[in-house]
CSV table of C-alpha atoms and ligand atoms in Angstrom, one decimal:
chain,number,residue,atom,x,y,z
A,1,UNK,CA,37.5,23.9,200.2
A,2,UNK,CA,41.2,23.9,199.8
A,3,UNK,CA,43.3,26.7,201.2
A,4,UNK,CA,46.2,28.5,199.9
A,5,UNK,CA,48.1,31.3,201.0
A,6,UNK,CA,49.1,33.6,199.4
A,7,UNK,CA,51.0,36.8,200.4
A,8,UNK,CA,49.1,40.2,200.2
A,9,UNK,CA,50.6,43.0,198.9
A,10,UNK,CA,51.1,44.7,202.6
A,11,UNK,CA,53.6,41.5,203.2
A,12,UNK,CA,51.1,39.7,205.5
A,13,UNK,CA,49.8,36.3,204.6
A,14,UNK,CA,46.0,36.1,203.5
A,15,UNK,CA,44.2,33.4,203.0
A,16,UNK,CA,42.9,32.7,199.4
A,17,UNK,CA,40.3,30.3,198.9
A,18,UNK,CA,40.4,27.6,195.8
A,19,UNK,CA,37.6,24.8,195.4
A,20,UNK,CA,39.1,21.5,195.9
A,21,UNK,CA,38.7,19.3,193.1
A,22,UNK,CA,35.9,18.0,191.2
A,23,UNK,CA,35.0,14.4,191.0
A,24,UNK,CA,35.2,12.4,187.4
A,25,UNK,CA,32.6,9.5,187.5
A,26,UNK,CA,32.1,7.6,183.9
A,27,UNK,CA,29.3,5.2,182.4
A,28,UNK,CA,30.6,2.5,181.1
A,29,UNK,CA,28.0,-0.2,179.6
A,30,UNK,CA,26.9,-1.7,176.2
A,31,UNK,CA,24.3,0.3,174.6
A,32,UNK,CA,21.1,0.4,175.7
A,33,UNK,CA,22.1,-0.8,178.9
A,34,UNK,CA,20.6,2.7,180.6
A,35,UNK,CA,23.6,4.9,180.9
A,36,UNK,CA,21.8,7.8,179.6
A,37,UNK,CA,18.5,7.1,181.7
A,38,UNK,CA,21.0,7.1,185.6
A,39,UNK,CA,23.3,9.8,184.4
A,40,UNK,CA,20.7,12.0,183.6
A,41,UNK,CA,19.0,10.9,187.6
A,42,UNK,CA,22.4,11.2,189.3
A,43,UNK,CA,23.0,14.5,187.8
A,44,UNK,CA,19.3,15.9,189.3
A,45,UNK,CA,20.1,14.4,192.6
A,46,UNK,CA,23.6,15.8,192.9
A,47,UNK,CA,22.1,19.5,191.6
A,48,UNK,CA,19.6,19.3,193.7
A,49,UNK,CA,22.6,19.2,196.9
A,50,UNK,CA,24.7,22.3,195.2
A,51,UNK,CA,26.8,20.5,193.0
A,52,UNK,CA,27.8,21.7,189.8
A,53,UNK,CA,27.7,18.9,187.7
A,54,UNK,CA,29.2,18.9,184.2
A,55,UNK,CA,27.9,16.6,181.4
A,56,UNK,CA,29.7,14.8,178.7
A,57,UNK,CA,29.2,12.2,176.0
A,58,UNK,CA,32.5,10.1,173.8
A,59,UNK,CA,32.3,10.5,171.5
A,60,UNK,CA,31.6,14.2,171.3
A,61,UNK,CA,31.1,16.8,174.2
A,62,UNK,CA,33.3,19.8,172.4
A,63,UNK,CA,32.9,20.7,168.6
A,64,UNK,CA,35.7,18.5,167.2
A,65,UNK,CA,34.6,15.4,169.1
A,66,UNK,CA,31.0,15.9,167.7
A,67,UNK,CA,32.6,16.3,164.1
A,68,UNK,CA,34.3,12.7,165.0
A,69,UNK,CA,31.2,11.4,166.1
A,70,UNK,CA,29.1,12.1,162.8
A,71,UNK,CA,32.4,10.9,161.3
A,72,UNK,CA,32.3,7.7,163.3
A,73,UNK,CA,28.6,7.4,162.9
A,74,UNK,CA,28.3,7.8,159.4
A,75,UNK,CA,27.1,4.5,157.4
A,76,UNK,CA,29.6,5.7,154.2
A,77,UNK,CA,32.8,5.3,157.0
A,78,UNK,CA,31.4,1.6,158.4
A,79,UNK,CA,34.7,0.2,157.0
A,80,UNK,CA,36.7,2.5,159.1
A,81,UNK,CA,40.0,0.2,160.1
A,82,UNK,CA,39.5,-0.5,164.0
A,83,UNK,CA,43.3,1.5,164.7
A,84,UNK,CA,41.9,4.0,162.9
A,85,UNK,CA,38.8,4.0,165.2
A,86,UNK,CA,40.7,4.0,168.6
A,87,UNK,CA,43.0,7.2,166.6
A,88,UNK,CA,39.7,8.9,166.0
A,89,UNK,CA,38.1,8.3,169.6
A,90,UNK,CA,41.2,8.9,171.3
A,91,UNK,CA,41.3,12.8,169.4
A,92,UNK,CA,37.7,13.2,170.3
A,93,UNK,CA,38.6,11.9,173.8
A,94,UNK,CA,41.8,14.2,174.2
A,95,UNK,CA,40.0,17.1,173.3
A,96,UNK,CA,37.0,16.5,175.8
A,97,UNK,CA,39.8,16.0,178.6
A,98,UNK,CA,41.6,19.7,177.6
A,99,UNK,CA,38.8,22.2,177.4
A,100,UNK,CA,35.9,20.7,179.4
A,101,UNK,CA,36.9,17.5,181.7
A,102,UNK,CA,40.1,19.2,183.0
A,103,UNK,CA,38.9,22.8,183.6
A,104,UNK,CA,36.0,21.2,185.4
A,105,UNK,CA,37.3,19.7,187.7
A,106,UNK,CA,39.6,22.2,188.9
A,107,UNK,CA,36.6,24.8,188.8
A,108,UNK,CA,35.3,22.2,191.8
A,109,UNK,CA,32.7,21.0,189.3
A,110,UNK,CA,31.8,17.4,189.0
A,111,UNK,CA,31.8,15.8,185.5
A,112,UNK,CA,29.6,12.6,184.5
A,113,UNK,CA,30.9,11.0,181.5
A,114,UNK,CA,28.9,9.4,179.4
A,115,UNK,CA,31.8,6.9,178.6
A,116,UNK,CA,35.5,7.4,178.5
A,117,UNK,CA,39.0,4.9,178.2
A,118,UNK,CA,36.7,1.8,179.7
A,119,UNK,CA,34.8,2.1,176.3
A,120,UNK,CA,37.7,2.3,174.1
A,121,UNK,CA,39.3,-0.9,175.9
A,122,UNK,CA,36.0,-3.1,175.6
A,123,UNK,CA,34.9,-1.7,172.2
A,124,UNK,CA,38.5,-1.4,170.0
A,125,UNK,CA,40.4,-3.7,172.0
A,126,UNK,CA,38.1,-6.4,173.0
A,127,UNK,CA,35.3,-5.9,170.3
A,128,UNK,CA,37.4,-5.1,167.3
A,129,UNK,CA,40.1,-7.3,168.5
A,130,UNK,CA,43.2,-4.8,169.1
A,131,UNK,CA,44.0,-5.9,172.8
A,132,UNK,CA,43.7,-3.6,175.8
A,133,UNK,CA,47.3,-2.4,175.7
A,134,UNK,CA,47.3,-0.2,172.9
A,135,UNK,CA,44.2,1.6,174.5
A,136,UNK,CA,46.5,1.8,178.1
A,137,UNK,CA,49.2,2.7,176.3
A,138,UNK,CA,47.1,5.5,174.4
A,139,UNK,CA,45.3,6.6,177.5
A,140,UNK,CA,49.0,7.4,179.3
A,141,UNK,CA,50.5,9.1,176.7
A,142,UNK,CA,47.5,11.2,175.2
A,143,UNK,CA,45.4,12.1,178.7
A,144,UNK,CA,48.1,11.7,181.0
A,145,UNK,CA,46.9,9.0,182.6
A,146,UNK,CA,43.7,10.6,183.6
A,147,UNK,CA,41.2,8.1,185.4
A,148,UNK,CA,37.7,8.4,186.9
A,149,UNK,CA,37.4,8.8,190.8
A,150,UNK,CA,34.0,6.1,190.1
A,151,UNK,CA,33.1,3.9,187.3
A,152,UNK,CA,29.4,2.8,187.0
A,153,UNK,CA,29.7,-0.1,184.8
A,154,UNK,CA,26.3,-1.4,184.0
A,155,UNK,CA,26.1,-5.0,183.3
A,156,UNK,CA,23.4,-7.0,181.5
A,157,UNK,CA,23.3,-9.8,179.3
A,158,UNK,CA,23.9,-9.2,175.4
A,159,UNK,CA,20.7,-10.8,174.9
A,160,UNK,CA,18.7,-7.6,176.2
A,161,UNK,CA,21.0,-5.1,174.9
A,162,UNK,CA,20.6,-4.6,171.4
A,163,UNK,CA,16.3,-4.7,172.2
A,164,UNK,CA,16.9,-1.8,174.1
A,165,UNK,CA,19.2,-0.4,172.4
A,166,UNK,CA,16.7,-0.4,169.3
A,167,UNK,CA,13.7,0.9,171.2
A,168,UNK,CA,15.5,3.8,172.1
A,169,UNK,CA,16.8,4.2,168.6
A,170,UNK,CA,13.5,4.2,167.1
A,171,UNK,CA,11.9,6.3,170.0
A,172,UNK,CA,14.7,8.9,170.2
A,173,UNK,CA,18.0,9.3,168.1
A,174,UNK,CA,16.4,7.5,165.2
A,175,UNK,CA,19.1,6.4,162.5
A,176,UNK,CA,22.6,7.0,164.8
A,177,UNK,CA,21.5,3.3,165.9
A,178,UNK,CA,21.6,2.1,162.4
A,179,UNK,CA,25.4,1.3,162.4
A,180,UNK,CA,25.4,-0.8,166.3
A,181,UNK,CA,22.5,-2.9,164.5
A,182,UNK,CA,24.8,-4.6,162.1
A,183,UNK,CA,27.5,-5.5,164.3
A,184,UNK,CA,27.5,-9.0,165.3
A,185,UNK,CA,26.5,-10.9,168.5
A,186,UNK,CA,30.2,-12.4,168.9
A,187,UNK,CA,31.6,-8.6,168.9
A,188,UNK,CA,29.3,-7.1,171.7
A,189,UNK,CA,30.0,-11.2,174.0
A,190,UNK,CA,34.1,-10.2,173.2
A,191,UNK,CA,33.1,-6.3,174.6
A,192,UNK,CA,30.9,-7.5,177.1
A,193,UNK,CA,33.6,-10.1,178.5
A,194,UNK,CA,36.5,-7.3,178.1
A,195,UNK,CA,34.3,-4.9,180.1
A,196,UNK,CA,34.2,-7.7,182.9
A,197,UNK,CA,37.7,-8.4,182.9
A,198,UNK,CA,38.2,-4.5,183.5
A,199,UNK,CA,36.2,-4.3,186.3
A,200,UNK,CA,37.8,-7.3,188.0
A,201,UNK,CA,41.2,-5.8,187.5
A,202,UNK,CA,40.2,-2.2,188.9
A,203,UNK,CA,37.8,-3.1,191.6
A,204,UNK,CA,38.2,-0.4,193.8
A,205,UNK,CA,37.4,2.3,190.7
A,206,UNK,CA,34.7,0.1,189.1
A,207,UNK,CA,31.2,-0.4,190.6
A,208,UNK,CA,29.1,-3.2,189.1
A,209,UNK,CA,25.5,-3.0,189.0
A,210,UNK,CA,23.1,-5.3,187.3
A,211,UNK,CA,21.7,-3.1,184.4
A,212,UNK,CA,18.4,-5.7,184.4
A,213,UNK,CA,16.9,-4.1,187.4
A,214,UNK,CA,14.2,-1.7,187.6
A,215,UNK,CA,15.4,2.3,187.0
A,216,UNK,CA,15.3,3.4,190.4
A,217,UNK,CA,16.7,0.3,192.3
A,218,UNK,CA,19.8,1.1,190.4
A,219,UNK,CA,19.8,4.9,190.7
A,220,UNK,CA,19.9,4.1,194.6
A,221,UNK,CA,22.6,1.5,194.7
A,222,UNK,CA,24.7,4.5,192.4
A,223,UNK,CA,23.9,7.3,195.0
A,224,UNK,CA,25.2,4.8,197.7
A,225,UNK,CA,28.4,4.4,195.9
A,226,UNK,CA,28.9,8.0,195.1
A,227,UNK,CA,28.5,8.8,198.7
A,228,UNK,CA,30.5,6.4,199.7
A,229,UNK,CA,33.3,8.0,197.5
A,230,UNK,CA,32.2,11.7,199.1
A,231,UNK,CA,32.7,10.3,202.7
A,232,UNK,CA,35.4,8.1,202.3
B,301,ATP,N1,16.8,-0.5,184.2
B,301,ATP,C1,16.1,-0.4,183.1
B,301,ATP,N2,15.1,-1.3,182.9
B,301,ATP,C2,14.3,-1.2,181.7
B,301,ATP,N3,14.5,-0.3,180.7
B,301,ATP,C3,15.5,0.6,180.9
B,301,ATP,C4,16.4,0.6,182.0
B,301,ATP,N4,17.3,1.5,181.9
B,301,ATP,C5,17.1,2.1,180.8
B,301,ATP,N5,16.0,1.6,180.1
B,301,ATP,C6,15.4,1.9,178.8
B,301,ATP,O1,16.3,1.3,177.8
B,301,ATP,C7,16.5,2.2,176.8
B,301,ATP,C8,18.0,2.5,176.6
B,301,ATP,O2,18.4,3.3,177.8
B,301,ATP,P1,19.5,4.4,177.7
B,301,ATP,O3,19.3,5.3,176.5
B,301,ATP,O4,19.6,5.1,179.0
B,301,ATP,O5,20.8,3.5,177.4
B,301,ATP,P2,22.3,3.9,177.0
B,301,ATP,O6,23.2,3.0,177.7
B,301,ATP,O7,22.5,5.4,177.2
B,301,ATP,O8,22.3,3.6,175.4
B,301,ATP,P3,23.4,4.1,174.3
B,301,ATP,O9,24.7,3.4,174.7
B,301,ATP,O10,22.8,3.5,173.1
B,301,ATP,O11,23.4,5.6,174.4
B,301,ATP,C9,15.6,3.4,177.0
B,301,ATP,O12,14.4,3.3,176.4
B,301,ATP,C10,15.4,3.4,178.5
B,301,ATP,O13,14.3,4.1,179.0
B,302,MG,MG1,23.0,6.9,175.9
């Protein structure tokens, strides 16, 4: 806990008490590669020490970005043009950022992103072609430069993560899949590489783990990072 003080109304300093910050920690990682499956464990174990933990998903996570997402997921929109894309995630984004990432974390609350600018430089400017700097560029101007305490970025080979991706499409959000099915291997190698190149550049925010091992040997080697960024 942070203090302030503040002066009482008698003219003698009190002492007010205002939660420090929360933490921002993002998922980045293809899909399928099990970002849903270890936030949804690393949100338990950090309930079950007294954390508020606040969960979001890009895009989506407020009314308007979920509008965008049916928008962006929607078959009749597959030609969107990729600037257009960023524009659209970037307005779902901005929105998350003002009325639930922001207040969050100054409530003391932690927030788990399911995603955030990471996804927008490996998918529009890698994948789609449009170069990281228009995403930087974007992410200064629009969300202040806002960046995650801790990035999980789950790694695995391309090869595995359309499977998965597809089991869990049939199994659980049946046709929002539809649309990642059709894009082509080269697109996810160019994301894939772009996420890579990220996490070489911003190795003290990014955490690499090897999305190909078993569900719980990753959930431990994230709880050791995140308590390395509590105790450090
Ligand atoms: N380490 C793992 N080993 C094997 N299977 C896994 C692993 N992690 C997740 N899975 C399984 O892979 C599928 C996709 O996982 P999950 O939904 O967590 O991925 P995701 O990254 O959230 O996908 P998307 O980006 O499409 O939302 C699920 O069926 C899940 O149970
Ligand atoms: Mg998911």
């Amino acid at each position: 806990m942070r203090e302030q003080k503040v002066l009482s109304t008698g003219g003698f300093p009190t002492i007010a008490l205002r939660p420090a910050r929360g933490k921002l920690i993002s998922f980045e990682g293809m899909d399928g590669s099990g970002k849903s499956t270890q936030i949804a464990l690393l949100a338990s174990e950090l309930r079950r020490f007294g954390i508020s933990v606040v969960l979001t998903r890009e895009p989506g996570g407020t009314p308007l970005g979920e509008t965008i997402r049916a928008l962006l997921l929607d078959l009749n929109n597959r030609g969107i043009h990729p600037t257009a894309e960023l524009a659209l995630m970037f307005a779902s984004r901005a929105q998350l950022v003002a009325k639930v990432i922001e207040p969050a974390l100054r409530r003391g609350e932690w927030v788990l992103c399911d995603r955030f600018v990471d996804f927008s430089e490996a998918y529009q400017g890698g994948g789609r072609q449009l170069g990281s700097e228009i995403v930087l560029v974007m992410h200064q101007a629009l969300l202040g430069g806002l960046t995650p305490d801790l990035t999980i970025l789950l790694d695995h080979d391309i090869a595995e993560s359309v499977p998965r991706a597809r089991t869990r499409s049939i199994t659980t959000e049946g046709k929002e899949n539809r649309r990642l099915e059709n894009e082509s291997r080269l697109f996810f190698k160019r994301v894939q590489q772009t996420f890579r190149q990220i996490a070489a550049r911003d190795k003290e925010r990014v955490f690499v783990t090897d999305a190909m091992g078993p569900i719980d040997v990753i959930h431990d080697e994230i709880v050791s990072e995140v308590a390395r960024l509590v105790f450090s």
